[in-house]
Amino acid sequence: MITANQLRTFTEQIFIALGCSETDARLATDVLVSADLRGVDSHGVARLPGYVRLYDLGRINPTPHIRVVHETPSTAVVDGDRGLGLVVGPWAMQVAIEKARVAGTGWVAVRNSNHFGIAGYHALLATEHDMIGQAMTHAAPLVAPTFSLDKLLGTNPIAVAIPAATEPTFLADFASTAVAYGKLEILQRKGQDIPEGWAQNAEGQPTTDANAVRNGGALLPLGTDREHGSHKGYGLGAIVDIFSGVLSGANYGPWVPPFATAGFMQSNEGVGVGTGHFFGAMRIDAFRPADEFKTHMDTWIQRFRQAKAVDGKQVLIPGDPERTMEAERLANGIPVVEPVIKSLEELGERFGVKL
């Protein structure tokens, strides 16, 4: 068990050692540690060695000149200059927020970025301004569309954050696949099988092998198979890819560059620039008075919480499990598995930073 502050101090020092400014290092660290606190261990500090490997490969610029390269009153395209997606993402969301202040809504497509951590972090930034936030990103091709043997899409998450008055923020943050690839990495480290329905093998058959994707298989879209709605997960993933890549000028589909932890993948860049994201901010009072809306969001949330549930279960609001986990981990520390500890200690030895 490691405290959040210990992880923050260590991670900030690693990013500074890469050449990031203190401000950028603090922001990048906040995104990663927020994932660990919320229980999204696949996107927390376990990813830190991957960002360092991207830096070693020349794919991350620690001092990027992030800029708007095209805009209208309500839209913009941002070039991340190969910066950390953990830094480029909040920068671009701030552009969306400023656009929304003026035009009511703001929409920002991003190119030339990298992995941006958990989508929910970025979507939540808009709620601080009485806005609804949206964030999505495409990722390296690990996912086979329905009936495909080829991997053409990423896990391509979507997040929507909606503020309420006294109730906690509604935050839906989910991959368009049955599971994020980081969950397979966690079970790989533990030497455990995956549940059936997460992936297919190289022949397109269901598998419980945590290494199946590394060995020619693929992750499955949300829904798993056609009979259970995989075409809907495929559709969601395709939408995210088009908004994040085709619209922004980033790579897309099978050309999205892999994150460094996916060492078994080859980079097929060529149709665009880097990795892409898409952000949105909508001013609530562009539709109705914000206080009135948030009061009705309270009513919405309270009614769903009161729903009659099956025995032993409770109806949750999107964001509830993460909030519960965050309170627990702030109090008791964050559990970090031994292989991740070892990888962080190796980084510490390289950069002279003690964990």
GROMACS .gro file of C-alpha atoms in nm:
model
  355
    1MET     CA    1   0.000   0.000   0.000
    2ILE     CA    2   0.134   0.340  -0.102
    3THR     CA    3  -0.019   0.675  -0.014
    4ALA     CA    4  -0.141   0.906  -0.289
    5ASN     CA    5   0.109   1.173  -0.176
    6GLN     CA    6   0.399   0.928  -0.206
    7LEU     CA    7   0.293   0.839  -0.559
    8ARG     CA    8   0.248   1.206  -0.647
    9THR     CA    9   0.593   1.306  -0.526
   10PHE     CA   10   0.766   1.019  -0.707
   11THR     CA   11   0.573   1.061  -1.034
   12GLU     CA   12   0.623   1.438  -1.046
   13GLN     CA   13   0.998   1.393  -1.004
   14ILE     CA   14   1.010   1.140  -1.288
   15PHE     CA   15   0.826   1.376  -1.525
   16ILE     CA   16   1.057   1.663  -1.423
   17ALA     CA   17   1.355   1.437  -1.490
   18LEU     CA   18   1.221   1.390  -1.844
   19GLY     CA   19   1.232   1.766  -1.892
   20CYS     CA   20   0.873   1.864  -1.813
   21SER     CA   21   0.807   2.191  -1.636
   22GLU     CA   22   0.695   2.168  -1.275
   23THR     CA   23   0.346   2.278  -1.379
   24ASP     CA   24   0.316   2.013  -1.650
   25ALA     CA   25   0.468   1.746  -1.425
   26ARG     CA   26   0.215   1.826  -1.154
   27LEU     CA   27  -0.076   1.814  -1.399
   28ALA     CA   28   0.037   1.487  -1.562
   29THR     CA   29   0.081   1.334  -1.219
   30ASP     CA   30  -0.264   1.446  -1.107
   31VAL     CA   31  -0.424   1.267  -1.402
   32LEU     CA   32  -0.240   0.940  -1.327
   33VAL     CA   33  -0.290   0.943  -0.951
   34SER     CA   34  -0.657   1.033  -0.995
   35ALA     CA   35  -0.694   0.709  -1.191
   36ASP     CA   36  -0.532   0.507  -0.911
   37LEU     CA   37  -0.748   0.673  -0.647
   38ARG     CA   38  -1.062   0.595  -0.846
   39GLY     CA   39  -0.962   0.231  -0.881
   40VAL     CA   40  -0.874   0.253  -1.251
   41ASP     CA   41  -0.534   0.093  -1.188
   42SER     CA   42  -0.484   0.017  -1.556
   43HIS     CA   43  -0.450   0.391  -1.627
   44GLY     CA   44  -0.261   0.504  -1.317
   45VAL     CA   45   0.107   0.508  -1.226
   46ALA     CA   46   0.139   0.159  -1.375
   47ARG     CA   47   0.148   0.350  -1.705
   48LEU     CA   48   0.444   0.567  -1.600
   49PRO     CA   49   0.713   0.338  -1.747
   50GLY     CA   50   0.519   0.345  -2.074
   51TYR     CA   51   0.536   0.723  -2.093
   52VAL     CA   52   0.909   0.707  -2.026
   53ARG     CA   53   0.952   0.455  -2.310
   54LEU     CA   54   0.756   0.687  -2.541
   55TYR     CA   55   1.000   0.961  -2.443
   56ASP     CA   56   1.294   0.729  -2.517
   57LEU     CA   57   1.144   0.655  -2.859
   58GLY     CA   58   1.121   1.026  -2.937
   59ARG     CA   59   0.742   1.023  -2.944
   60ILE     CA   60   0.693   1.255  -2.646
   61ASN     CA   61   0.807   1.616  -2.639
   62PRO     CA   62   0.839   1.719  -2.271
   63THR     CA   63   0.822   2.091  -2.358
   64PRO     CA   64   0.553   2.108  -2.628
   65HIS     CA   65   0.425   2.421  -2.796
   66ILE     CA   66   0.055   2.332  -2.782
   67ARG     CA   67  -0.145   2.556  -3.010
   68VAL     CA   68  -0.476   2.612  -3.189
   69VAL     CA   69  -0.423   2.561  -3.562
   70HIS     CA   70  -0.780   2.620  -3.682
   71GLU     CA   71  -1.088   2.764  -3.513
   72THR     CA   72  -1.435   2.913  -3.537
   73PRO     CA   73  -1.627   3.079  -3.251
   74SER     CA   74  -1.739   2.738  -3.120
   75THR     CA   75  -1.480   2.492  -3.255
   76ALA     CA   76  -1.104   2.443  -3.271
   77VAL     CA   77  -0.836   2.203  -3.380
   78VAL     CA   78  -0.542   2.178  -3.139
   79ASP     CA   79  -0.195   2.048  -3.228
   80GLY     CA   80  -0.033   1.891  -2.923
   81ASP     CA   81   0.324   1.905  -3.060
   82ARG     CA   82   0.384   1.545  -2.941
   83GLY     CA   83   0.325   1.651  -2.581
   84LEU     CA   84   0.206   1.425  -2.303
   85GLY     CA   85  -0.163   1.361  -2.361
   86LEU     CA   86  -0.193   1.407  -1.985
   87VAL     CA   87  -0.106   1.774  -2.045
   88VAL     CA   88  -0.247   1.827  -2.394
   89GLY     CA   89  -0.591   1.697  -2.287
   90PRO     CA   90  -0.660   1.952  -2.010
   91TRP     CA   91  -0.519   2.230  -2.233
   92ALA     CA   92  -0.762   2.142  -2.510
   93MET     CA   93  -1.054   2.105  -2.272
   94GLN     CA   94  -0.982   2.456  -2.144
   95VAL     CA   95  -1.014   2.579  -2.504
   96ALA     CA   96  -1.352   2.404  -2.527
   97ILE     CA   97  -1.461   2.567  -2.200
   98GLU     CA   98  -1.360   2.914  -2.320
   99LYS     CA   99  -1.543   2.858  -2.650
  100ALA     CA  100  -1.853   2.752  -2.455
  101ARG     CA  101  -1.840   3.069  -2.242
  102VAL     CA  102  -1.881   3.272  -2.560
  103ALA     CA  103  -2.083   3.053  -2.796
  104GLY     CA  104  -2.273   2.829  -2.552
  105THR     CA  105  -2.088   2.516  -2.663
  106GLY     CA  106  -1.725   2.444  -2.745
  107TRP     CA  107  -1.587   2.152  -2.947
  108VAL     CA  108  -1.218   2.076  -2.983
  109ALA     CA  109  -1.048   1.808  -3.193
  110VAL     CA  110  -0.686   1.727  -3.107
  111ARG     CA  111  -0.404   1.581  -3.316
  112ASN     CA  112  -0.034   1.513  -3.258
  113SER     CA  113  -0.088   1.405  -2.897
  114ASN     CA  114  -0.030   1.087  -2.695
  115HIS     CA  115  -0.218   0.869  -2.442
  116PHE     CA  116  -0.422   1.105  -2.222
  117GLY     CA  117  -0.502   0.887  -1.921
  118ILE     CA  118  -0.860   0.846  -1.802
  119ALA     CA  119  -1.121   1.025  -2.012
  120GLY     CA  120  -1.328   1.114  -1.706
  121TYR     CA  121  -1.058   1.344  -1.568
  122HIS     CA  122  -1.090   1.574  -1.867
  123ALA     CA  123  -1.471   1.566  -1.884
  124LEU     CA  124  -1.495   1.666  -1.517
  125LEU     CA  125  -1.304   1.990  -1.580
  126ALA     CA  126  -1.609   2.143  -1.748
  127THR     CA  127  -1.838   2.076  -1.451
  128GLU     CA  128  -1.644   2.329  -1.243
  129HIS     CA  129  -1.797   2.597  -1.467
  130ASP     CA  130  -2.161   2.482  -1.468
  131MET     CA  131  -2.099   2.300  -1.795
  132ILE     CA  132  -2.145   1.947  -1.919
  133GLY     CA  133  -1.813   1.797  -2.023
  134GLN     CA  134  -1.740   1.532  -2.284
  135ALA     CA  135  -1.408   1.365  -2.363
  136MET     CA  136  -1.310   1.083  -2.594
  137THR     CA  137  -0.994   0.943  -2.744
  138HIS     CA  138  -0.898   0.673  -2.984
  139ALA     CA  139  -0.613   0.432  -2.915
  140ALA     CA  140  -0.389   0.173  -3.076
  141PRO     CA  141  -0.566  -0.099  -3.280
  142LEU     CA  142  -0.626  -0.385  -3.038
  143VAL     CA  143  -0.994  -0.441  -3.119
  144ALA     CA  144  -1.154  -0.652  -3.391
  145PRO     CA  145  -1.482  -0.514  -3.529
  146THR     CA  146  -1.774  -0.757  -3.527
  147PHE     CA  147  -1.691  -1.062  -3.745
  148SER     CA  148  -1.334  -0.936  -3.809
  149LEU     CA  149  -1.003  -1.111  -3.751
  150ASP     CA  150  -0.813  -0.787  -3.812
  151LYS     CA  151  -0.751  -0.541  -3.529
  152LEU     CA  152  -0.870  -0.203  -3.660
  153LEU     CA  153  -0.990   0.000  -3.359
  154GLY     CA  154  -0.870   0.093  -3.011
  155THR     CA  155  -1.055   0.064  -2.682
  156ASN     CA  156  -1.174   0.420  -2.763
  157PRO     CA  157  -1.331   0.544  -2.437
  158ILE     CA  158  -1.606   0.802  -2.394
  159ALA     CA  159  -1.671   1.014  -2.084
  160VAL     CA  160  -1.959   1.248  -2.005
  161ALA     CA  161  -1.969   1.452  -1.682
  162ILE     CA  162  -2.289   1.627  -1.570
  163PRO     CA  163  -2.306   1.840  -1.253
  164ALA     CA  164  -2.586   1.827  -0.999
  165ALA     CA  165  -2.678   2.057  -0.709
  166THR     CA  166  -2.631   1.859  -0.387
  167GLU     CA  167  -2.585   1.513  -0.537
  168PRO     CA  168  -2.243   1.408  -0.669
  169THR     CA  169  -2.155   1.462  -1.033
  170PHE     CA  170  -2.288   1.210  -1.283
  171LEU     CA  171  -1.978   1.070  -1.455
  172ALA     CA  172  -2.006   0.799  -1.718
  173ASP     CA  173  -1.657   0.692  -1.830
  174PHE     CA  174  -1.627   0.370  -2.025
  175ALA     CA  175  -1.440   0.200  -2.307
  176SER     CA  176  -1.626   0.101  -2.621
  177THR     CA  177  -1.486  -0.250  -2.572
  178ALA     CA  178  -1.580  -0.527  -2.335
  179VAL     CA  179  -1.276  -0.424  -2.127
  180ALA     CA  180  -0.975  -0.193  -2.145
  181TYR     CA  181  -0.648  -0.359  -2.246
  182GLY     CA  182  -0.491  -0.245  -1.920
  183LYS     CA  183  -0.715  -0.495  -1.739
  184LEU     CA  184  -0.550  -0.774  -1.940
  185GLU     CA  185  -0.208  -0.637  -1.843
  186ILE     CA  186  -0.305  -0.653  -1.476
  187LEU     CA  187  -0.402  -1.020  -1.506
  188GLN     CA  188  -0.088  -1.091  -1.713
  189ARG     CA  189   0.121  -0.961  -1.424
  190LYS     CA  190  -0.072  -1.183  -1.184
  191GLY     CA  191  -0.054  -1.486  -1.413
  192GLN     CA  192  -0.433  -1.520  -1.416
  193ASP     CA  193  -0.688  -1.597  -1.689
  194ILE     CA  194  -0.932  -1.340  -1.822
  195PRO     CA  195  -1.311  -1.390  -1.819
  196GLU     CA  196  -1.457  -1.528  -2.140
  197GLY     CA  197  -1.599  -1.246  -2.349
  198TRP     CA  198  -1.307  -1.007  -2.320
  199ALA     CA  199  -1.101  -1.128  -2.616
  200GLN     CA  200  -1.077  -1.367  -2.908
  201ASN     CA  201  -0.776  -1.572  -3.019
  202ALA     CA  202  -0.602  -1.552  -3.357
  203GLU     CA  203  -0.871  -1.777  -3.508
  204GLY     CA  204  -1.152  -1.555  -3.384
  205GLN     CA  205  -1.262  -1.795  -3.110
  206PRO     CA  206  -1.347  -1.696  -2.750
  207THR     CA  207  -1.053  -1.732  -2.512
  208THR     CA  208  -0.957  -1.689  -2.146
  209ASP     CA  209  -0.585  -1.646  -2.222
  210ALA     CA  210  -0.467  -1.309  -2.089
  211ASN     CA  211  -0.192  -1.310  -2.355
  212ALA     CA  212  -0.424  -1.382  -2.648
  213VAL     CA  213  -0.409  -1.029  -2.787
  214ARG     CA  214  -0.030  -1.039  -2.777
  215ASN     CA  215  -0.040  -1.364  -2.972
  216GLY     CA  216  -0.248  -1.258  -3.270
  217GLY     CA  217  -0.589  -1.232  -3.107
  218ALA     CA  218  -0.795  -0.920  -3.039
  219LEU     CA  219  -1.005  -0.743  -2.780
  220LEU     CA  220  -1.380  -0.760  -2.840
  221PRO     CA  221  -1.620  -0.466  -2.878
  222LEU     CA  222  -1.868  -0.385  -2.601
  223GLY     CA  223  -2.129  -0.659  -2.624
  224THR     CA  224  -1.872  -0.930  -2.705
  225ASP     CA  225  -2.058  -1.090  -3.000
  226ARG     CA  226  -2.330  -1.004  -3.250
  227GLU     CA  227  -2.603  -1.177  -3.048
  228HIS     CA  228  -2.519  -0.962  -2.746
  229GLY     CA  229  -2.483  -0.632  -2.932
  230SER     CA  230  -2.114  -0.617  -3.029
  231HIS     CA  231  -2.215  -0.420  -3.338
  232LYS     CA  232  -2.318  -0.138  -3.102
  233GLY     CA  233  -1.980  -0.138  -2.927
  234TYR     CA  234  -1.816  -0.147  -3.270
  235GLY     CA  235  -2.027   0.154  -3.373
  236LEU     CA  236  -1.931   0.350  -3.060
  237GLY     CA  237  -1.563   0.277  -3.115
  238ALA     CA  238  -1.589   0.383  -3.478
  239ILE     CA  239  -1.754   0.714  -3.383
  240VAL     CA  240  -1.476   0.791  -3.134
  241ASP     CA  241  -1.210   0.705  -3.393
  242ILE     CA  242  -1.364   0.931  -3.657
  243PHE     CA  243  -1.413   1.225  -3.418
  244SER     CA  244  -1.064   1.187  -3.266
  245GLY     CA  245  -0.869   1.099  -3.579
  246VAL     CA  246  -1.038   1.167  -3.911
  247LEU     CA  247  -1.182   1.500  -3.791
  248SER     CA  248  -0.866   1.624  -3.618
  249GLY     CA  249  -0.600   1.518  -3.866
  250ALA     CA  250  -0.448   1.258  -3.634
  251ASN     CA  251  -0.388   0.898  -3.737
  252TYR     CA  252  -0.693   0.672  -3.725
  253GLY     CA  253  -0.802   0.309  -3.737
  254PRO     CA  254  -0.509   0.067  -3.775
  255TRP     CA  255  -0.264   0.360  -3.811
  256VAL     CA  256  -0.302   0.492  -3.456
  257PRO     CA  257   0.043   0.454  -3.292
  258PRO     CA  258   0.063   0.205  -3.005
  259PHE     CA  259   0.120   0.299  -2.644
  260ALA     CA  260   0.467   0.190  -2.535
  261THR     CA  261   0.343  -0.085  -2.304
  262ALA     CA  262   0.208  -0.269  -2.610
  263GLY     CA  263   0.558  -0.375  -2.710
  264PHE     CA  264   0.424  -0.649  -2.937
  265MET     CA  265   0.272  -0.393  -3.177
  266GLN     CA  266   0.428  -0.220  -3.476
  267SER     CA  267   0.370   0.149  -3.538
  268ASN     CA  268   0.187   0.208  -3.867
  269GLU     CA  269   0.171   0.587  -3.865
  270GLY     CA  270   0.118   0.749  -4.200
  271VAL     CA  271  -0.233   0.887  -4.256
  272GLY     CA  272  -0.220   1.163  -3.993
  273VAL     CA  273  -0.019   1.309  -3.706
  274GLY     CA  274   0.011   1.127  -3.372
  275THR     CA  275  -0.283   1.031  -3.152
  276GLY     CA  276  -0.610   1.229  -3.144
  277HIS     CA  277  -0.878   1.324  -2.892
  278PHE     CA  278  -1.211   1.505  -2.897
  279PHE     CA  279  -1.354   1.732  -2.627
  280GLY     CA  280  -1.680   1.912  -2.571
  281ALA     CA  281  -1.815   2.163  -2.321
  282MET     CA  282  -2.177   2.275  -2.309
  283ARG     CA  283  -2.287   2.569  -2.095
  284ILE     CA  284  -2.596   2.452  -1.910
  285ASP     CA  285  -2.753   2.798  -1.913
  286ALA     CA  286  -2.742   2.787  -2.293
  287PHE     CA  287  -3.037   2.545  -2.251
  288ARG     CA  288  -3.199   2.636  -1.919
  289PRO     CA  289  -3.098   2.809  -1.593
  290ALA     CA  290  -2.807   2.614  -1.442
  291ASP     CA  291  -2.945   2.603  -1.086
  292GLU     CA  292  -3.280   2.479  -1.214
  293PHE     CA  293  -3.112   2.209  -1.421
  294LYS     CA  294  -2.889   2.093  -1.134
  295THR     CA  295  -3.189   2.070  -0.901
  296HIS     CA  296  -3.359   1.844  -1.152
  297MET     CA  297  -3.040   1.640  -1.182
  298ASP     CA  298  -3.066   1.586  -0.806
  299THR     CA  299  -3.420   1.459  -0.858
  300TRP     CA  300  -3.306   1.232  -1.141
  301ILE     CA  301  -3.022   1.085  -0.935
  302GLN     CA  302  -3.234   1.038  -0.622
  303ARG     CA  303  -3.506   0.855  -0.813
  304PHE     CA  304  -3.257   0.614  -0.967
  305ARG     CA  305  -3.098   0.551  -0.628
  306GLN     CA  306  -3.443   0.458  -0.494
  307ALA     CA  307  -3.500   0.198  -0.765
  308LYS     CA  308  -3.599  -0.144  -0.637
  309ALA     CA  309  -3.295  -0.367  -0.684
  310VAL     CA  310  -3.239  -0.740  -0.710
  311ASP     CA  311  -3.149  -0.914  -0.385
  312GLY     CA  312  -2.810  -0.814  -0.248
  313LYS     CA  313  -2.756  -0.541  -0.506
  314GLN     CA  314  -2.796  -0.165  -0.528
  315VAL     CA  315  -2.869   0.057  -0.827
  316LEU     CA  316  -2.569   0.286  -0.871
  317ILE     CA  317  -2.523   0.617  -1.047
  318PRO     CA  318  -2.235   0.638  -1.297
  319GLY     CA  319  -1.936   0.756  -1.094
  320ASP     CA  320  -2.045   0.594  -0.764
  321PRO     CA  321  -1.795   0.305  -0.763
  322GLU     CA  322  -1.506   0.539  -0.836
  323ARG     CA  323  -1.610   0.782  -0.562
  324THR     CA  324  -1.634   0.499  -0.309
  325MET     CA  325  -1.293   0.368  -0.410
  326GLU     CA  326  -1.138   0.714  -0.391
  327ALA     CA  327  -1.257   0.767  -0.033
  328GLU     CA  328  -1.124   0.425   0.066
  329ARG     CA  329  -0.786   0.472  -0.097
  330LEU     CA  330  -0.739   0.823   0.038
  331ALA     CA  331  -0.791   0.676   0.384
  332ASN     CA  332  -0.601   0.349   0.351
  333GLY     CA  333  -0.355   0.392   0.064
  334ILE     CA  334  -0.335   0.261  -0.290
  335PRO     CA  335  -0.253  -0.107  -0.345
  336VAL     CA  336   0.024  -0.148  -0.605
  337VAL     CA  337   0.114  -0.496  -0.729
  338GLU     CA  338   0.475  -0.616  -0.706
  339PRO     CA  339   0.555  -0.604  -1.081
  340VAL     CA  340   0.447  -0.238  -1.092
  341ILE     CA  341   0.652  -0.159  -0.780
  342LYS     CA  342   0.954  -0.318  -0.946
  343SER     CA  343   0.908  -0.117  -1.267
  344LEU     CA  344   0.874   0.206  -1.069
  345GLU     CA  345   1.184   0.127  -0.864
  346GLU     CA  346   1.375   0.071  -1.188
  347LEU     CA  347   1.265   0.415  -1.306
  348GLY     CA  348   1.374   0.558  -0.973
  349GLU     CA  349   1.719   0.406  -1.007
  350ARG     CA  350   1.754   0.546  -1.360
  351PHE     CA  351   1.657   0.901  -1.264
  352GLY     CA  352   1.782   0.909  -0.906
  353VAL     CA  353   1.435   0.932  -0.754
  354LYS     CA  354   1.344   0.729  -0.445
  355LEU     CA  355   1.004   0.561  -0.426
   0.00000   0.00000   0.00000
